[in-house]
PDB file of C-alpha atoms in Angstrom:
ATOM      1  CA  MET A 181      -3.696 -47.233 -92.102  1.00  0.00           C
ATOM      2  CA  THR A 182      -0.268 -46.889 -93.673  1.00  0.00           C
ATOM      3  CA  ALA A 183       1.455 -43.882 -92.065  1.00  0.00           C
ATOM      4  CA  ALA A 184       4.262 -45.162 -89.816  1.00  0.00           C
ATOM      5  CA  GLY A 185       4.445 -44.012 -86.226  1.00  0.00           C
ATOM      6  CA  ARG A 186       2.424 -43.909 -83.051  1.00  0.00           C
ATOM      7  CA  LEU A 187      -1.360 -44.027 -82.984  1.00  0.00           C
ATOM      8  CA  LEU A 188      -3.677 -42.092 -80.686  1.00  0.00           C
ATOM      9  CA  GLY A 189      -6.713 -44.050 -79.509  1.00  0.00           C
ATOM     10  CA  VAL A 190      -9.726 -41.869 -78.762  1.00  0.00           C
ATOM     11  CA  ASP A 191     -12.666 -42.956 -76.605  1.00  0.00           C
ATOM     12  CA  TYR A 192     -15.135 -40.200 -77.511  1.00  0.00           C
ATOM     13  CA  GLY A 193     -17.631 -38.808 -75.033  1.00  0.00           C
ATOM     14  CA  ASP A 194     -19.793 -35.698 -74.916  1.00  0.00           C
ATOM     15  CA  VAL A 195     -18.005 -34.514 -71.755  1.00  0.00           C
ATOM     16  CA  ARG A 196     -14.798 -36.567 -71.419  1.00  0.00           C
ATOM     17  CA  VAL A 197     -12.468 -38.056 -74.021  1.00  0.00           C
ATOM     18  CA  GLY A 198     -10.200 -40.927 -73.064  1.00  0.00           C
ATOM     19  CA  LEU A 199      -6.840 -41.114 -74.819  1.00  0.00           C
ATOM     20  CA  ALA A 200      -4.312 -43.891 -75.310  1.00  0.00           C
ATOM     21  CA  VAL A 201      -1.129 -44.148 -77.381  1.00  0.00           C
ATOM     22  CA  SER A 202       0.646 -46.976 -79.112  1.00  0.00           C
ATOM     23  CA  ASP A 203       4.344 -47.649 -79.183  1.00  0.00           C
ATOM     24  CA  PRO A 204       6.047 -46.639 -82.480  1.00  0.00           C
ATOM     25  CA  ASP A 205       5.943 -50.265 -83.704  1.00  0.00           C
ATOM     26  CA  ARG A 206       2.188 -50.440 -83.077  1.00  0.00           C
ATOM     27  CA  GLN A 207       2.312 -53.494 -80.852  1.00  0.00           C
ATOM     28  CA  ILE A 208       1.188 -52.210 -77.443  1.00  0.00           C
ATOM     29  CA  ALA A 209      -1.327 -49.566 -76.339  1.00  0.00           C
ATOM     30  CA  PHE A 210      -0.850 -47.486 -73.197  1.00  0.00           C
ATOM     31  CA  PRO A 211      -3.418 -45.298 -71.398  1.00  0.00           C
ATOM     32  CA  LEU A 212      -2.513 -41.626 -71.729  1.00  0.00           C
ATOM     33  CA  SER A 213      -5.061 -39.210 -70.268  1.00  0.00           C
ATOM     34  CA  VAL A 214      -8.664 -38.164 -69.870  1.00  0.00           C
ATOM     35  CA  TYR A 215      -9.541 -34.784 -71.351  1.00  0.00           C
ATOM     36  CA  THR A 216     -12.610 -32.828 -70.273  1.00  0.00           C
ATOM     37  CA  ARG A 217     -13.989 -31.025 -73.287  1.00  0.00           C
ATOM     38  CA  GLN A 218     -14.237 -27.226 -73.093  1.00  0.00           C
ATOM     39  CA  SER A 219     -14.726 -25.394 -76.400  1.00  0.00           C
ATOM     40  CA  ARG A 220     -13.839 -26.110 -80.011  1.00  0.00           C
ATOM     41  CA  ASP A 221     -10.816 -23.796 -79.909  1.00  0.00           C
ATOM     42  CA  ARG A 222      -9.465 -25.103 -76.592  1.00  0.00           C
ATOM     43  CA  ASP A 223     -10.169 -28.694 -77.610  1.00  0.00           C
ATOM     44  CA  ALA A 224      -8.325 -28.199 -80.907  1.00  0.00           C
ATOM     45  CA  ALA A 225      -5.331 -26.645 -79.132  1.00  0.00           C
ATOM     46  CA  TYR A 226      -5.227 -29.521 -76.640  1.00  0.00           C
ATOM     47  CA  PHE A 227      -5.332 -32.248 -79.291  1.00  0.00           C
ATOM     48  CA  GLN A 228      -2.772 -30.449 -81.455  1.00  0.00           C
ATOM     49  CA  ALA A 229      -0.418 -30.294 -78.464  1.00  0.00           C
ATOM     50  CA  VAL A 230      -0.926 -34.005 -77.672  1.00  0.00           C
ATOM     51  CA  VAL A 231      -0.276 -34.966 -81.301  1.00  0.00           C
ATOM     52  CA  LYS A 232       2.930 -32.941 -81.346  1.00  0.00           C
ATOM     53  CA  GLN A 233       4.188 -34.022 -77.915  1.00  0.00           C
ATOM     54  CA  GLU A 234       3.451 -37.722 -78.472  1.00  0.00           C
ATOM     55  CA  ARG A 235       4.541 -37.699 -82.155  1.00  0.00           C
ATOM     56  CA  ILE A 236       1.246 -39.151 -83.341  1.00  0.00           C
ATOM     57  CA  ALA A 237       0.951 -40.302 -86.967  1.00  0.00           C
ATOM     58  CA  ALA A 238      -2.755 -41.192 -87.068  1.00  0.00           C
ATOM     59  CA  LEU A 239      -5.919 -41.339 -84.968  1.00  0.00           C
ATOM     60  CA  VAL A 240      -8.213 -44.249 -84.055  1.00  0.00           C
ATOM     61  CA  VAL A 241     -11.635 -43.134 -82.851  1.00  0.00           C
ATOM     62  CA  GLY A 242     -13.928 -45.574 -81.071  1.00  0.00           C
ATOM     63  CA  LEU A 243     -17.203 -46.201 -82.840  1.00  0.00           C
ATOM     64  CA  PRO A 244     -20.066 -47.116 -80.475  1.00  0.00           C
ATOM     65  CA  VAL A 245     -22.314 -49.435 -82.445  1.00  0.00           C
ATOM     66  CA  HIS A 246     -25.292 -51.561 -81.473  1.00  0.00           C
ATOM     67  CA  LEU A 247     -24.918 -55.299 -80.881  1.00  0.00           C
ATOM     68  CA  SER A 248     -26.429 -55.824 -84.336  1.00  0.00           C
ATOM     69  CA  GLY A 249     -23.552 -53.853 -85.846  1.00  0.00           C
ATOM     70  CA  ARG A 250     -25.815 -50.971 -86.887  1.00  0.00           C
ATOM     71  CA  GLU A 251     -24.815 -47.423 -86.107  1.00  0.00           C
ATOM     72  CA  GLY A 252     -27.028 -45.103 -84.105  1.00  0.00           C
ATOM     73  CA  GLY A 253     -26.881 -41.525 -82.891  1.00  0.00           C
ATOM     74  CA  LYS A 254     -23.805 -42.017 -80.687  1.00  0.00           C
ATOM     75  CA  ALA A 255     -21.882 -43.500 -83.613  1.00  0.00           C
ATOM     76  CA  ALA A 256     -22.871 -40.516 -85.769  1.00  0.00           C
ATOM     77  CA  ALA A 257     -21.603 -38.162 -83.037  1.00  0.00           C
ATOM     78  CA  ALA A 258     -18.329 -40.111 -82.803  1.00  0.00           C
ATOM     79  CA  ARG A 259     -17.913 -39.951 -86.599  1.00  0.00           C
ATOM     80  CA  ALA A 260     -18.541 -36.181 -86.573  1.00  0.00           C
ATOM     81  CA  PHE A 261     -16.030 -35.733 -83.730  1.00  0.00           C
ATOM     82  CA  GLY A 262     -13.481 -37.894 -85.562  1.00  0.00           C
ATOM     83  CA  ALA A 263     -13.894 -35.858 -88.748  1.00  0.00           C
ATOM     84  CA  TRP A 264     -13.436 -32.637 -86.775  1.00  0.00           C
ATOM     85  CA  LEU A 265     -10.413 -34.081 -84.939  1.00  0.00           C
ATOM     86  CA  GLY A 266      -8.829 -35.122 -88.230  1.00  0.00           C
ATOM     87  CA  GLN A 267      -9.255 -31.586 -89.561  1.00  0.00           C
ATOM     88  CA  ALA A 268      -7.979 -30.004 -86.345  1.00  0.00           C
ATOM     89  CA  THR A 269      -4.828 -32.149 -86.280  1.00  0.00           C
ATOM     90  CA  GLY A 270      -4.283 -32.753 -89.984  1.00  0.00           C
ATOM     91  CA  LEU A 271      -4.033 -36.510 -89.350  1.00  0.00           C
ATOM     92  CA  PRO A 272      -5.804 -39.491 -90.905  1.00  0.00           C
ATOM     93  CA  VAL A 273      -8.620 -41.004 -88.844  1.00  0.00           C
ATOM     94  CA  ALA A 274      -9.747 -44.615 -88.623  1.00  0.00           C
ATOM     95  CA  PHE A 275     -12.903 -45.664 -86.793  1.00  0.00           C
ATOM     96  CA  TYR A 276     -12.978 -48.913 -84.860  1.00  0.00           C
ATOM     97  CA  ASP A 277     -15.685 -50.848 -83.050  1.00  0.00           C
ATOM     98  CA  GLU A 278     -15.568 -50.015 -79.353  1.00  0.00           C
ATOM     99  CA  ARG A 279     -18.351 -52.270 -78.083  1.00  0.00           C
ATOM    100  CA  PHE A 280     -17.857 -53.178 -74.423  1.00  0.00           C
ATOM    101  CA  THR A 281     -14.566 -51.289 -73.923  1.00  0.00           C
ATOM    102  CA  THR A 282     -15.962 -49.137 -71.100  1.00  0.00           C
ATOM    103  CA  VAL A 283     -17.462 -52.204 -69.401  1.00  0.00           C
ATOM    104  CA  GLN A 284     -14.162 -54.073 -69.775  1.00  0.00           C
ATOM    105  CA  ALA A 285     -12.238 -51.085 -68.433  1.00  0.00           C
ATOM    106  CA  GLU A 286     -14.536 -50.791 -65.414  1.00  0.00           C
ATOM    107  CA  SER A 287     -14.197 -54.524 -64.742  1.00  0.00           C
ATOM    108  CA  ALA A 288     -10.397 -54.427 -64.948  1.00  0.00           C
ATOM    109  CA  LEU A 289     -10.229 -51.421 -62.624  1.00  0.00           C
ATOM    110  CA  TRP A 290     -12.651 -53.083 -60.184  1.00  0.00           C
ATOM    111  CA  GLU A 291     -10.522 -56.221 -60.150  1.00  0.00           C
ATOM    112  CA  ALA A 292      -7.472 -54.064 -59.447  1.00  0.00           C
ATOM    113  CA  GLY A 293      -9.199 -52.941 -56.249  1.00  0.00           C
ATOM    114  CA  LEU A 294      -9.570 -49.261 -57.108  1.00  0.00           C
ATOM    115  CA  THR A 295     -12.149 -47.149 -55.311  1.00  0.00           C
ATOM    116  CA  HIS A 296     -15.101 -45.729 -57.236  1.00  0.00           C
ATOM    117  CA  LYS A 297     -13.410 -42.332 -57.451  1.00  0.00           C
ATOM    118  CA  ARG A 298     -10.168 -43.786 -58.824  1.00  0.00           C
ATOM    119  CA  ARG A 299     -12.029 -46.040 -61.280  1.00  0.00           C
ATOM    120  CA  LYS A 300     -13.997 -43.071 -62.614  1.00  0.00           C
ATOM    121  CA  ALA A 301     -10.809 -41.030 -63.067  1.00  0.00           C
ATOM    122  CA  ARG A 302      -9.154 -43.801 -65.115  1.00  0.00           C
ATOM    123  CA  ARG A 303     -12.058 -45.527 -66.888  1.00  0.00           C
ATOM    124  CA  ASP A 304     -12.052 -43.472 -70.113  1.00  0.00           C
ATOM    125  CA  LYS A 305      -8.309 -43.733 -70.741  1.00  0.00           C
ATOM    126  CA  VAL A 306      -8.327 -47.473 -70.017  1.00  0.00           C
ATOM    127  CA  ALA A 307     -11.284 -47.857 -72.403  1.00  0.00           C
ATOM    128  CA  ALA A 308      -9.234 -45.965 -75.021  1.00  0.00           C
ATOM    129  CA  GLN A 309      -6.322 -48.318 -74.347  1.00  0.00           C
ATOM    130  CA  MET A 310      -8.552 -51.368 -74.863  1.00  0.00           C
ATOM    131  CA  LEU A 311      -9.987 -49.910 -78.066  1.00  0.00           C
ATOM    132  CA  LEU A 312      -6.522 -49.135 -79.413  1.00  0.00           C
ATOM    133  CA  GLN A 313      -5.101 -52.523 -78.400  1.00  0.00           C
ATOM    134  CA  ALA A 314      -7.958 -54.304 -80.193  1.00  0.00           C
ATOM    135  CA  TYR A 315      -7.233 -52.211 -83.288  1.00  0.00           C
ATOM    136  CA  LEU A 316      -3.525 -53.067 -83.101  1.00  0.00           C
ATOM    137  CA  ASP A 317      -4.284 -56.766 -82.559  1.00  0.00           C
ATOM    138  CA  ALA A 318      -6.519 -56.719 -85.648  1.00  0.00           C
ATOM    139  CA  GLY A 319      -3.564 -55.507 -87.715  1.00  0.00           C
ATOM    140  CA  CYS A 320      -4.589 -51.824 -87.965  1.00  0.00           C
ATOM    141  CA  PRO A 321      -7.268 -52.373 -90.606  1.00  0.00           C
ATOM    142  CA  ALA A 322      -7.899 -49.425 -92.921  1.00  0.00           C
ATOM    143  CA  ASP A 323     -11.639 -50.071 -93.058  1.00  0.00           C
ATOM    144  CA  ALA A 324     -12.828 -51.586 -89.813  1.00  0.00           C
ATOM    145  CA  GLY A 325     -16.573 -51.604 -90.340  1.00  0.00           C
ATOM    146  CA  ALA A 326     -18.438 -53.024 -87.383  1.00  0.00           C
ATOM    147  CA  GLY A 327     -20.637 -56.039 -87.837  1.00  0.00           C
ATOM    148  CA  PRO A 328     -23.052 -58.078 -85.754  1.00  0.00           C
ATOM    149  CA  LEU A 329     -21.582 -60.040 -82.878  1.00  0.00           C
ATOM    150  CA  ASP A 330     -23.292 -63.286 -83.879  1.00  0.00           C
ATOM    151  CA  GLY A 331     -21.751 -63.564 -87.288  1.00  0.00           C
TER     152      GLY A 331
END
C-alpha cells in the first residue's frame, strides 16, 4: 500500500465493526471506536465522516481465515464488505489475516481487569487495533494473502 497517511483498521462483523487508526508514520495503531451497523446509507455516511475526520489514506480490513489459511464464508463476507467500503469512501483497501485478534483482545482486556460489560464494549476496537498493528509490523504489505499457520 503506497498512499502516504493514516490507515483505518477494520474488524468486520455482521452487527458491529471495530475501528482503529494508525499514526501518520504508520508505526503505531490506536483503538478508535465500535460502530453498530444500521443501513447501507447510514453506514456509508458514518465511514465517510470517519475517513474525513481522521484523514485516512487507506483501509485495512481483517480477513477471517481458517487455521489452514483457506477462506470460508466469513472471509467472503469480509471481502464483500471491504469492496463496498472502498467504493463508499473512495479509498484503497488491503485485506489482512485477522486470526486470533478477537481472542487476543479479550485476553488483554481480561488481564486489564475489565468487567464483562466493559470488555464487550471495547473488544472489537481492540481487535481492530491488533489487526492494524500486525499489518504495520509486517511493513504494510500490498498483498497479504493468508497462509497456513504451520508453514
